[in-house]
Structure formats: structure tokens, C-alpha cells
Coordinates of C-alpha atoms (C1' of nucleotides) in Angstrom, one line a residue:
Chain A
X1 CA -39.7 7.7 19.9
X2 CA -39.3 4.5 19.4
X3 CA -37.0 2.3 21.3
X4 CA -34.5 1.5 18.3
X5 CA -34.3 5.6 17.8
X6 CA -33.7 6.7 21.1
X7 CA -30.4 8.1 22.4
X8 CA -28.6 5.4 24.5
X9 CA -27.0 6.9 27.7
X10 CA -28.3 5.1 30.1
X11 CA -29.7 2.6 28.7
X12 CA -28.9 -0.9 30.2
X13 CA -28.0 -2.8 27.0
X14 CA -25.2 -0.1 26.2
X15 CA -21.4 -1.0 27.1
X16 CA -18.1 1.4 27.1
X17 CA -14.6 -0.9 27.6
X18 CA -11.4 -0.2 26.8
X19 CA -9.0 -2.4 25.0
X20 CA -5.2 -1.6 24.3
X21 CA -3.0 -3.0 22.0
X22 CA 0.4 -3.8 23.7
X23 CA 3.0 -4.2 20.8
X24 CA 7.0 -5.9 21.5
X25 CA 9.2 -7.9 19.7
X26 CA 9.5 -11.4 20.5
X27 CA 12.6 -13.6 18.8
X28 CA 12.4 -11.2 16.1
X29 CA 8.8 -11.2 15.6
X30 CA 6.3 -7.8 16.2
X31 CA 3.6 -9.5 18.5
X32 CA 0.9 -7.8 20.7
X33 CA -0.6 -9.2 24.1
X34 CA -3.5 -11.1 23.6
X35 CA -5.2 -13.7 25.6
X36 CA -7.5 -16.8 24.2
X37 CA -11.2 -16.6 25.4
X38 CA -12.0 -19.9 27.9
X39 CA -15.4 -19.3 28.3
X40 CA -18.6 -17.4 26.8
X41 CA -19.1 -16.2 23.1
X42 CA -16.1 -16.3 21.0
X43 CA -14.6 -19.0 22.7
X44 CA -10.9 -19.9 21.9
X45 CA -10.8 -17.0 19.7
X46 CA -8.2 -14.4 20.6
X47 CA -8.8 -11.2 22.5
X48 CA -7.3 -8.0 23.3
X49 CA -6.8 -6.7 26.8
X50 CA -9.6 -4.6 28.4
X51 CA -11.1 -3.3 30.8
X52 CA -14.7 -1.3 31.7
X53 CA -13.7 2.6 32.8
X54 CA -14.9 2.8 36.3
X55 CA -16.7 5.4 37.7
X56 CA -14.1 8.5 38.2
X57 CA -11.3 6.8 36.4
X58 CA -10.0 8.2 33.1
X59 CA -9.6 6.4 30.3
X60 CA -6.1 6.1 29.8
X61 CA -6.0 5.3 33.5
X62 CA -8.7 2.4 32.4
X63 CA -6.2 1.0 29.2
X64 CA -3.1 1.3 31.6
X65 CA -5.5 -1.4 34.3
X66 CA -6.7 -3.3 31.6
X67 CA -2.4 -4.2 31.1
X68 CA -2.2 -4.4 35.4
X69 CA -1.8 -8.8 34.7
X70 CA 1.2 -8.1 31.7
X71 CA 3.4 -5.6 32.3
X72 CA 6.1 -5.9 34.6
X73 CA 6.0 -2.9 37.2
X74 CA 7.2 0.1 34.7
X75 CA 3.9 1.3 32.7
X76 CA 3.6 1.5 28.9
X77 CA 3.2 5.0 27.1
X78 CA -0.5 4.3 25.9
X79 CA -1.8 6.7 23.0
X80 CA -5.3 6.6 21.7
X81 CA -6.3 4.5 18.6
X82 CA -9.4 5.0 17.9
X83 CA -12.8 4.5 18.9
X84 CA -15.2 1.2 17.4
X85 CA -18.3 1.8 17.9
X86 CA -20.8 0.1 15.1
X87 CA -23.9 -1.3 16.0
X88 CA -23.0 -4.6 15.6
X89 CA -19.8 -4.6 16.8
X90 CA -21.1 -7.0 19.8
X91 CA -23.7 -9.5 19.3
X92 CA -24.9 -9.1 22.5
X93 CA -25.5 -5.5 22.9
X94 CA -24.6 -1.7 21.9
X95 CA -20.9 -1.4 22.9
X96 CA -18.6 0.9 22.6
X97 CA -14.8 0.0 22.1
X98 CA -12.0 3.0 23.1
X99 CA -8.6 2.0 21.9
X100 CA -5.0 2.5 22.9
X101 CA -1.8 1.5 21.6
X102 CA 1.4 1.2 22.8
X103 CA 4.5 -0.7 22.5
X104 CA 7.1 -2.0 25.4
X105 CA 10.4 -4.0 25.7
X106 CA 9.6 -7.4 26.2
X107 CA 11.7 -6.8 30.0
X108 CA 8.9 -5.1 31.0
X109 CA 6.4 -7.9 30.4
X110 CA 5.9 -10.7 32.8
X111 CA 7.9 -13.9 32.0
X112 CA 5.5 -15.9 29.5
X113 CA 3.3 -12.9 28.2
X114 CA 0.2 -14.5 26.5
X115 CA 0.8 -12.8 22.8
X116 CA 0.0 -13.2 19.3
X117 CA 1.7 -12.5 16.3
X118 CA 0.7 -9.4 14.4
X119 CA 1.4 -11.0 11.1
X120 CA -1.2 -13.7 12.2
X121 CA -3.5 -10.5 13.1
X122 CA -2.6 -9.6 9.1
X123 CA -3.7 -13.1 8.0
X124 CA -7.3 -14.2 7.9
X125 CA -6.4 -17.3 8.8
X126 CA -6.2 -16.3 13.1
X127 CA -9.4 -15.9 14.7
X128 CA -10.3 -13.1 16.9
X129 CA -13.0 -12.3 18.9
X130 CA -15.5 -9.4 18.8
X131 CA -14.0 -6.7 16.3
X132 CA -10.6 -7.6 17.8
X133 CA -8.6 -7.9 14.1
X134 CA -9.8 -4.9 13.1
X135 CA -8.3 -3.0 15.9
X136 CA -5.1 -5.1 15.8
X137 CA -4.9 -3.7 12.1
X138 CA -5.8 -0.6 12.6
X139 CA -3.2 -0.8 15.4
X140 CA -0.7 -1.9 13.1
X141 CA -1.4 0.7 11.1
X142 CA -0.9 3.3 13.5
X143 CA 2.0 2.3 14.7
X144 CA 3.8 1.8 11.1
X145 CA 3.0 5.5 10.7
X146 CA 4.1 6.3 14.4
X147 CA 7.6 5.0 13.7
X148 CA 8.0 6.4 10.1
X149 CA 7.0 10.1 12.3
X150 CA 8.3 10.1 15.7
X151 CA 10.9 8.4 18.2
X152 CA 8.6 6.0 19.3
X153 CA 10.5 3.0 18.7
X154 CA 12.2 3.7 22.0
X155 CA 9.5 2.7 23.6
X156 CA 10.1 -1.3 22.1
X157 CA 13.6 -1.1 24.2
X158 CA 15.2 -1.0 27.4
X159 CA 15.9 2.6 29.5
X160 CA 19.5 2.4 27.7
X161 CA 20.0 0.8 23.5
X162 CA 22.4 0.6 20.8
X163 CA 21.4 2.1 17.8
X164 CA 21.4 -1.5 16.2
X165 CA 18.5 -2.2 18.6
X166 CA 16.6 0.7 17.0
X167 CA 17.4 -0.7 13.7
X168 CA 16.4 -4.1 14.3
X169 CA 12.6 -3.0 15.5
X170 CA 12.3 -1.5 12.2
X171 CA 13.6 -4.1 10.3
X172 CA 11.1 -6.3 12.0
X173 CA 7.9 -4.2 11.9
X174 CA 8.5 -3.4 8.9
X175 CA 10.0 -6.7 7.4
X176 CA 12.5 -4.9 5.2
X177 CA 16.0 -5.1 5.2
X178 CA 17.6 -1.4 5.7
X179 CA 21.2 -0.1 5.4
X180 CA 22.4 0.4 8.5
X181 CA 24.8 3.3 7.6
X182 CA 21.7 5.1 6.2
X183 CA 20.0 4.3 10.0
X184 CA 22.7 5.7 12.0
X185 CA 22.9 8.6 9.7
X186 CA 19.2 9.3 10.2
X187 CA 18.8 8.6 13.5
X188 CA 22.3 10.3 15.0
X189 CA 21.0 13.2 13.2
X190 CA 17.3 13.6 14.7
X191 CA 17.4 16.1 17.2
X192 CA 16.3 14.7 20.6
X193 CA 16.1 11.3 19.2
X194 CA 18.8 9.6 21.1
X195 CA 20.5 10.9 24.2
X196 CA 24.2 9.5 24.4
X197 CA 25.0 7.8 28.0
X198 CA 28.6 7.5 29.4
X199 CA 27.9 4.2 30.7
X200 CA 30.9 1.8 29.1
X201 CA 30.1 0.2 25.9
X202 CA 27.3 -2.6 28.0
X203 CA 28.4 -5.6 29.5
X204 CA 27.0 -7.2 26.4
X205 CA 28.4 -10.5 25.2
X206 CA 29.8 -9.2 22.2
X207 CA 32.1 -10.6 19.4
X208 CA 32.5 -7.2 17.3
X209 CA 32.9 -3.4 17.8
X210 CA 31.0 -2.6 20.8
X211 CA 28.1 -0.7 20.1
X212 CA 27.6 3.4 22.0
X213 CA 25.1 3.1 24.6
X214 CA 22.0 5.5 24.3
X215 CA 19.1 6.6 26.3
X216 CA 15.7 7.9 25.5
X217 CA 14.7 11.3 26.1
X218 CA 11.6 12.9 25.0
X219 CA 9.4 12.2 21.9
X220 CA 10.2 13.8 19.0
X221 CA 8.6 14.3 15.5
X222 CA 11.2 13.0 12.6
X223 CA 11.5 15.7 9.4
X224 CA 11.0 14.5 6.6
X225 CA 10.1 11.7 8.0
X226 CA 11.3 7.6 7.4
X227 CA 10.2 6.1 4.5
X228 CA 9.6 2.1 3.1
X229 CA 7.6 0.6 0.9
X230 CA 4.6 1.3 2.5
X231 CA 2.0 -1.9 2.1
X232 CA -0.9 -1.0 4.5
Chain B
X1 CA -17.5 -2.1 45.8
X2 CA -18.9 1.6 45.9
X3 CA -20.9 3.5 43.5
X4 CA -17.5 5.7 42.9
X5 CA -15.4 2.3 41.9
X6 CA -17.9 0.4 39.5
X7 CA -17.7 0.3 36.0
X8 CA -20.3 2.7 35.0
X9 CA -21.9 1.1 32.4
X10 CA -25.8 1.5 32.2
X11 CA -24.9 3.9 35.3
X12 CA -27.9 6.9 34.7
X13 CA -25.5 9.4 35.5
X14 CA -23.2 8.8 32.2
X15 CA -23.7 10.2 28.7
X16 CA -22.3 9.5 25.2
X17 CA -21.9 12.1 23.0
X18 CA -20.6 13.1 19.9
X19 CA -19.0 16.3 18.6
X20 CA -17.7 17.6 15.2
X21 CA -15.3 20.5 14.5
X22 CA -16.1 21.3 10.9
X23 CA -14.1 23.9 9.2
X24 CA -14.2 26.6 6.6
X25 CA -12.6 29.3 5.3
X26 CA -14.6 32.4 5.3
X27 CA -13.3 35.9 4.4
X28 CA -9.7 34.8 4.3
X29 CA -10.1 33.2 7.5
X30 CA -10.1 29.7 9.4
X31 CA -13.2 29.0 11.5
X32 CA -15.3 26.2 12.5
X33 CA -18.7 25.6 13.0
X34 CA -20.2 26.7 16.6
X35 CA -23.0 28.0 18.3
X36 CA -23.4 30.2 21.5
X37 CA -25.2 28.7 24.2
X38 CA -28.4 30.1 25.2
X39 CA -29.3 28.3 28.0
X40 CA -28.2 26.0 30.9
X41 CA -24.4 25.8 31.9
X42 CA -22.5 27.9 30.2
X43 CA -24.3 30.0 28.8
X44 CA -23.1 32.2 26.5
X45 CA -20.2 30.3 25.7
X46 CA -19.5 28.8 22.6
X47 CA -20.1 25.0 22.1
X48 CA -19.2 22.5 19.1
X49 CA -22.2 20.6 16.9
X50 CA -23.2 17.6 19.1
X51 CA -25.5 14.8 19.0
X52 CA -26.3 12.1 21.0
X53 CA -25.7 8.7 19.3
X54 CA -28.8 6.1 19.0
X55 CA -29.3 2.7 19.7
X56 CA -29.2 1.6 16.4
X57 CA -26.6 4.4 14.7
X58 CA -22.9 4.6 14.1
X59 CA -21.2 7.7 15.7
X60 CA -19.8 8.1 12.2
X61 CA -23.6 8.7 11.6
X62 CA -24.4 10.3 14.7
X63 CA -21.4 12.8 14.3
X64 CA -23.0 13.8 10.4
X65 CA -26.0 14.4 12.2
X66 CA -24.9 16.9 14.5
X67 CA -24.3 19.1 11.4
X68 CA -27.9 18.5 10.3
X69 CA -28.8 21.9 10.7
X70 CA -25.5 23.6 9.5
X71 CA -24.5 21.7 6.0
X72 CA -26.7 22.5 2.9
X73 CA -27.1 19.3 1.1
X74 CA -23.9 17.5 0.2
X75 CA -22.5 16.0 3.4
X76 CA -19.0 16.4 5.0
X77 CA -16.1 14.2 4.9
X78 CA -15.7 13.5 8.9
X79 CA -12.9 11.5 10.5
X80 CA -12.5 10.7 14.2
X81 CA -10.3 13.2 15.9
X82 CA -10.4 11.5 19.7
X83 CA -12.2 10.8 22.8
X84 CA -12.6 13.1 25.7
X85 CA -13.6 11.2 28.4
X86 CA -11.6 12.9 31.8
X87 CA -14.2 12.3 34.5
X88 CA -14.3 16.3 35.3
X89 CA -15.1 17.2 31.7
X90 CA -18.3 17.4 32.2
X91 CA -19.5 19.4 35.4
X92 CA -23.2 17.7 35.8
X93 CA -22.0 13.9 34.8
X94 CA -19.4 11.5 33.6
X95 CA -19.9 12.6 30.2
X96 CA -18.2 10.7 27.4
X97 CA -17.6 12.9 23.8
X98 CA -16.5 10.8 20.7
X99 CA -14.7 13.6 18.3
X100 CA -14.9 14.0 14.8
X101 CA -13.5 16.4 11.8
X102 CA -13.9 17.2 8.8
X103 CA -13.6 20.3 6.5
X104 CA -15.7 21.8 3.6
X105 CA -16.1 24.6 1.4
X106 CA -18.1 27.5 2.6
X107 CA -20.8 26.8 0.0
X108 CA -21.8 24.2 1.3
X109 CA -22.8 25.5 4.2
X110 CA -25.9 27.3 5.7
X111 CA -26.1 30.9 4.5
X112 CA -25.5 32.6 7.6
X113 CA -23.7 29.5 9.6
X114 CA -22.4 29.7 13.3
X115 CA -19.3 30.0 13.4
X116 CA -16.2 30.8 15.1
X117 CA -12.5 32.2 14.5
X118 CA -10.1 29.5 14.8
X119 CA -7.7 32.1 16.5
X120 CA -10.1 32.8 19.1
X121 CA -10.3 28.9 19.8
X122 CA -6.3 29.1 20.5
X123 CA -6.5 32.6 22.3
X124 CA -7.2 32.0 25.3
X125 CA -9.9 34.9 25.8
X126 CA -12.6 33.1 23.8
X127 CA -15.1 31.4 26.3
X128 CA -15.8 27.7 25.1
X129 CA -18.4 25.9 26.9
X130 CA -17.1 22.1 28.6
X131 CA -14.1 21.0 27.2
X132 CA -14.7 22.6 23.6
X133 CA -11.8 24.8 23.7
X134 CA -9.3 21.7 24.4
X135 CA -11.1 19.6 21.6
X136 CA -10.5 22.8 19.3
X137 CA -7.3 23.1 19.5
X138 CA -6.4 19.2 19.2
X139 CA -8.5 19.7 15.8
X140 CA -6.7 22.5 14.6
X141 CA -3.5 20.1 15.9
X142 CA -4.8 17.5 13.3
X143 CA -6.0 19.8 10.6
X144 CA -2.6 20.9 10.7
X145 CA -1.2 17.9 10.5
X146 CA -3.5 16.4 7.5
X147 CA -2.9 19.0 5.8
X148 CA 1.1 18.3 5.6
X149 CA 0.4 14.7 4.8
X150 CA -2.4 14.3 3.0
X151 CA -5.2 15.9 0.1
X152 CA -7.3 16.9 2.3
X153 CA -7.2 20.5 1.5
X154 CA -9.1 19.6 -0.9
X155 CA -12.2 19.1 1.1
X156 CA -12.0 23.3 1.9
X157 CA -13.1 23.9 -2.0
X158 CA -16.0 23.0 -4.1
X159 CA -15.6 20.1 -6.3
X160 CA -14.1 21.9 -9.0
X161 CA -11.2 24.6 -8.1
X162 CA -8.1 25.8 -9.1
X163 CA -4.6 25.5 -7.6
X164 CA -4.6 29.1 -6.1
X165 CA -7.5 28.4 -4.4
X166 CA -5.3 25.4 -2.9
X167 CA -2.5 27.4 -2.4
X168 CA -4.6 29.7 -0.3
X169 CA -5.9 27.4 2.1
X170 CA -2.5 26.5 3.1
X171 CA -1.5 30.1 3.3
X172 CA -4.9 30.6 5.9
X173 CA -4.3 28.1 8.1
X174 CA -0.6 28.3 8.6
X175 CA -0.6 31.4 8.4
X176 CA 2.4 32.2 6.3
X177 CA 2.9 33.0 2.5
X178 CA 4.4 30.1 0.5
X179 CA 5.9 30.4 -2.7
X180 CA 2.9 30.0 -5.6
X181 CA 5.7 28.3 -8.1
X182 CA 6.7 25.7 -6.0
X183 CA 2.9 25.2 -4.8
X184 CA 2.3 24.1 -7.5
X185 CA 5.2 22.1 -8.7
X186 CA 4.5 19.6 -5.4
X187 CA 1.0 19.6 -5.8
X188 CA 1.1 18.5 -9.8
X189 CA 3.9 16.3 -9.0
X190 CA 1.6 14.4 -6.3
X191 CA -0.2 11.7 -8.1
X192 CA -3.9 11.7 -7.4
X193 CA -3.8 14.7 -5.6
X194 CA -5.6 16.8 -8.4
X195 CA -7.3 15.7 -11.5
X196 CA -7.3 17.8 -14.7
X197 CA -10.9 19.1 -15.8
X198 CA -11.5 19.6 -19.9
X199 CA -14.1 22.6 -18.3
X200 CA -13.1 25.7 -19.8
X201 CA -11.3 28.2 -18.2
X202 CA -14.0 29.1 -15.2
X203 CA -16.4 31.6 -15.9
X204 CA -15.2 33.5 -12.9
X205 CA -14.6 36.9 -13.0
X206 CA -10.3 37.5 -14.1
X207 CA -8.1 40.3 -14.6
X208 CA -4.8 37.5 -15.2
X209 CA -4.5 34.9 -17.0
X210 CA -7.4 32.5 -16.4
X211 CA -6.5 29.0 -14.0
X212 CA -6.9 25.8 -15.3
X213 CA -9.4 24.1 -13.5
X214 CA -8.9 20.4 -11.0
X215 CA -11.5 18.1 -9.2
X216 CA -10.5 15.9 -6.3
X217 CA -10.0 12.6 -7.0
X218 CA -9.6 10.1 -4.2
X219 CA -7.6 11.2 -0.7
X220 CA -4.1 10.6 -0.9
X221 CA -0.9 10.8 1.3
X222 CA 1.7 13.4 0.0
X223 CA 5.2 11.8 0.6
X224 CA 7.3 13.5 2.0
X225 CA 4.6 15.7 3.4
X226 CA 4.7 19.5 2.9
X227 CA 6.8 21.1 5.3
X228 CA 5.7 24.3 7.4
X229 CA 6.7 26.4 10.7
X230 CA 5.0 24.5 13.1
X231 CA 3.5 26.2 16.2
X232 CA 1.6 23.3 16.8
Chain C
dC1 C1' 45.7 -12.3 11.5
dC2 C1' 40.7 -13.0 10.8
dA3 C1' 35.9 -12.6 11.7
dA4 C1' 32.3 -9.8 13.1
dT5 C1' 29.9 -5.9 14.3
dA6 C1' 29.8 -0.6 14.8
dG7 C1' 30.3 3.6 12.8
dT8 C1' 32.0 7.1 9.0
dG9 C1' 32.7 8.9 4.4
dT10 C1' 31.6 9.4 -0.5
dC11 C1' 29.0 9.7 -4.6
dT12 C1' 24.7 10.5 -6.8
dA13 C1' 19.8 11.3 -7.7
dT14 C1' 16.1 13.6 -5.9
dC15 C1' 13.6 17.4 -4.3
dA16 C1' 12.4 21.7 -1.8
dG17 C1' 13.3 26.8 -1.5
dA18 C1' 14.3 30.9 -3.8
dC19 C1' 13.4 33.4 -7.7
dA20 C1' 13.6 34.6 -12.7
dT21 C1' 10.9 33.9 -16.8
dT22 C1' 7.2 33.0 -19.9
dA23 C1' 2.1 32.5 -20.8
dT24 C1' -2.5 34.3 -21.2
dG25 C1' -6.1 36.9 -20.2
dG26 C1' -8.5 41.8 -19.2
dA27 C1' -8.5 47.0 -19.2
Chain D
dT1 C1' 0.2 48.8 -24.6
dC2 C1' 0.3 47.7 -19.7
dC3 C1' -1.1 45.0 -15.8
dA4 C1' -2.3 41.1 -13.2
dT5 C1' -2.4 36.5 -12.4
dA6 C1' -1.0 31.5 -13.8
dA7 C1' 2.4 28.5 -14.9
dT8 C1' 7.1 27.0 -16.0
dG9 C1' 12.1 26.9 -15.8
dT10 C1' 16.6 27.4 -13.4
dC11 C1' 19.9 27.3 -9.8
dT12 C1' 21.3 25.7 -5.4
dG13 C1' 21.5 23.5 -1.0
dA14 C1' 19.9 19.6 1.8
dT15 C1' 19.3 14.8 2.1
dA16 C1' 18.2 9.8 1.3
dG17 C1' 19.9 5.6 -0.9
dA18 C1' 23.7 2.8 -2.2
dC19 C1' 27.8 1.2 -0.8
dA20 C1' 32.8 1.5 0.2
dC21 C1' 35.7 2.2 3.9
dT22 C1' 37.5 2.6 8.7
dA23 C1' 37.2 1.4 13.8
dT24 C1' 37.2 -1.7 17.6
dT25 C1' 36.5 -5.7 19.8
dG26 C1' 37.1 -11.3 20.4
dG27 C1' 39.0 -15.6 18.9

DNA sequence: CCAATAGTGTCTATCAGACATTATGGA
DNA sequence: TCCATAATGTCTGATAGACACTATTGG
């Protein structure tokens, strides 16, 4: 058996990180934490948050330390992406790449979060390092389909919304304009979607109709789920 | 820094592996693909198609050579289900186990292949060795799921079938009976889900009137997805 | 009153579920 | 002819998209 052909636990070259893909929205614009490389191979290319598993640490526990320098005490909901793994994935070495996603209010963040736009992700144009774009897209990806499914656009706001707040995430993601009658409709009528609050219509500066204050509750599956023009 | 906090990397005491769920349909019945144990830890318990990755392979690769000895000729269409990588999964090790799943039609297959009800996987009397019953069930979860949204079903028949055949996958793996016209109606009205073959009528044996006969085409999404009670 | 934003109502096209009907073969 | 299975047609209720309309605040 030769070296090439052998099975590679154990083996010093080999590498398992984590890296998670932390999505908000930033003066209207879907972004995801991401830090420039200073130093060693892929220099001043971008790079996604990571962290090597430690010893008896889970993996999700892993993705949630590999965010300890971003997010601002309350943790993200992580879910798993998917896992890179080619060959040559790293220059260096065999390394193994498993992937989370998740999205946050940007309250939760620290002040200047180092980001980078998704739509630059998208572009060819922005350099990242490693394999890095192709889990941003396939991050993207994900969470296009996760919002078009589920309730997880709460997740991109505060403990307590407006529905308008809901609309504008998808509006932004998505980069589509949607009726906002249609979006109340929808979403008022999602069991388990929204949870009404009694808190008085937020403190908001506001110039119109002050908006109903809602809460989060579970996550819940949308049937038949949203639908846009669907470019990815 | 003790030997319980470092990243584990290159530690001896870790292992990557990969696992496949791979299901069929046999006798009007879901199962997948999985052998009882005959020695070591659990023995006698039933454990998933596993291979250990190599240095130079993908675990796309590594995870259609698991099936080696199970799939007669053409190969399966595998996708990654998820990682299972809890530090306790594995009683000997931290063990690391890169998921994958796919589906194919029973002919393809071994002539007498291992295999195991899918029922049994979710009842909790069936012994699984590890983790295998958890990584079961969360690819019956996805099956399920695929199956709603996507051609898939497909992959369950040989490359040239007829709707009913279709039809009765569905019908298997939900569980429920679902109405043959309008089976068909959201099936023909998918585009790309089936394409029409000029191949006369099937030489199959027939007491009705004879099917017309499809071939897959390419995998695509089914918008808005089939609908089914689901226990998932 | 007007502007601005939040929320509701209405109309229509589409589509899934239920089920009747026709089509096409074998015994 | 009868039976079994495949495929199509019909009716209805639910719902998404478009958009008009009402509600509630601040200036």
C-alpha cells in the first residue's frame, strides 16, 4: 500500500476545521463575516471564520467558537452546510472543510464586523482564499432555499420585528421587489411563523401607521412554500 | 494545553469515515443497504456501507466505494446527507463519519444484497451498531424530503419505467395511497421530470392496458413540491 | 388636510384533491 | 364479452399574484 492509497486517519498531513458562514443585512445589503488574510498563503484574499474541533468538542460547538471574536454575547442558530473535502482543496495538505451556516441581526455582532458582500462572493471578480467562494455560494444557496421553506428569516432580526422587517430581508436576499399585502398575507397566515407581542407599537421613530410588534417562536416549515424567480 | 483541549488533527486516536444509506425498494418495501456485524463492537448489530477515505480520494469517491461490494455495475447517484461527528459517537475514538445518499433500483443491485427494513431503522427495537440508527433515520428525513421536491424518485427505477412504477415509490415510502390520476397529471406537467420513450409498449407481462414508457432526463426541482402527511 | 406607512379586501388565474370517464390491452 | 390497468377529463376548494382600499400615525 502505497503512501498515496492509504487511508488517512492519522496521518500528519491531514486537517479537519470548521468554517461557518455568518449571514446579516447591512444598509440593505446580505453580507457574511469574513476577515482578509494578513499573513501566509492566500494573503489579502478573504476568508471565512474557522476553527480546528478540539479534542472532545462537537462540531457545532467548534462553528459556534470559530464566531467567539463576532458575535455579540447571544449565539447564532448554526445548521450544517456541507462538508468540502477534495483533494486539493488546500495546497498544503489533505483537509477537510465542515460547514455551517447561519444568519444573525446585525445587534448581535460586534460594532465594525469584518464582512463581505455576498453579491461580491457571486462575482468573480472578489478573491477568496482556499475553497472559501465555493462555500459562500453554496451558502447562499442554502439559505435562498431555507427562507423560501422555513421561518428562518427570524433569525436576521431582533427578539421582537415588524412584519416589514421580515419583508425587507427577503427583498434583499433575494433582490426582488414583493407586494407587501401578498407578505403579510403569507406570513400572518403560517402557523407558528410569528408570535404577536403586546408590547406597544415600538418606540420606533416612525412617520406612518405604526407597525404590530412580533416575536419569534419556533422554526417552522412554510406549505407550499415562497416562491421567486429563482436564479441559483 | 492538555491532550483533552487540542485540536485533534493528526491526533492517532481520530478516524474519518465515510457512510452511505443506499435505498431500494424490494417486495413492496423501503430498505437500505446494511450488513450485520460479525465481529468486534457491536456485534450483531446492523451497520451502514463504510469506507475509509484515502489520501488522494474524494469522499464523494470514497463514499461509492463503500458500495463496491453491493452495486452490480452501474454506480449510484450519492449526495451528502451530513456529518456525525459528537465526540461519544464512537465508543473506541473520536470518530468522524461523512454521510452520503443515494437511491437505486433493485437491479442494480447484488443478487442477494444486505439489507434492512426502513421501518425497523425508525422502530426503535432494531439494534444498529454506533450511531447508524440516528444517521438512518436523518436519511429517511431527507429521502422524504427529496422526494417532495425534487426527481429523484427516479433514481428507485431502471432507466426506462413507467409512471405507475413512479407512483408506487411514492406510495412505499410514505406510506399512503395517492390518487393515480392526479399522479400523473403533476408528474407530466413537471418539465424534465420524465421523458417520453418511442420503445414500444414494454414487453412486460399485462392484463390492462399497456403503460407508455419514460427515461429520466436530468434531476429537477418540482415547484411547488408534492405534498404528503408528514411524520417526519 | 396631506404624506407615509401598515394592514385588509377583492378579483382572478392556477393548481391540487376527489372522482368520473375514456382508452387499450388480455383472458 | 368482461376485466384490469392506464390515461384523461371535470368539478371544486384553496391559494398566490396583482392591486385597490382602509387604518393609523406625524407634520
Amino acid at each position: 500500500m502505497s503512501t498515496t492509497d492509504e487511508a488517512f486517519q492519522g496521518h500528519y498531513l491531514t486537517n479537519l476545521s470548521v468554517h461557518t458562514v455568518l449571514f446579516t443585512i447591512i444598509e440593505s445589503e446580505l453580507v457574511m463575516c469574513a476577515r482578509e488574510r494578513t499573513e501566509g498563503p492566500f494573503r489579502f484574499h478573504w476568508e471565512l471564520p474557522g476553527a480546528n474541533p478540539r479534542m472532545q468538542e462537537s462540531l457545532e460547538a467548534a462553528a459556534h467558537r470559530s464566531l467567539s471574536e463576532i458575535v455579540h454575547g447571544s449565539s447564532a442558530i448554526l445548521q450544517q452546510l456541507k462538508v468540502f473535502g477534495e483533494p486539493d482543496r488546500d495546497p498544503q495538505r489533505r483537509s477537510i472543510a465542515v460547514c455551517y451556516w447561519g444568519a444573525i441581526a446585525p445587534e448581535h455582532l460586534q460594532p465594525q464586523p469584518p464582512v463581505v458582500s455576498a453579491i461580491h462572493a457571486l462575482a468573480e471578480s472578489e478573491r477568496f482564499a482556499f475553497d472559501h467562494r465555493t462555500i459562500a455560494i453554496t451558502a447562499i444557496a442554502h439559505l435562498k432555499r431555507a427562507l423560501c421553506n422555513s421561518s428562518v428569516v427570524t433569525d436576521f432580526c431582533p427578539t421582537t420585528f415588524s412584519i416589514r422587517e421580515l419583508h425587507r430581508v427577503y427583498e434583499v436576499v433575494f433582490g426582488t421587489e414583493i407586494a407587501a399585502g401578498n407578505f403579510q398575507r403569507k406570513v400572518r397566515s403560517s402557523p407558528g411563523f410569528i408570535t404577536k407581542t403586546n408590547t406597544p407599537p415600538a418606540s420606533e421613530k416612525g412617520r406612518g401607521r405604526p407597525a404590530e410588534i412580533f416575536t419569534n417562536s419556533r422554526r417552522v416549515e412554510v406549505s407550499p412554500p415562497f416562491h421567486f424567480p429563482h436564479d441559483s
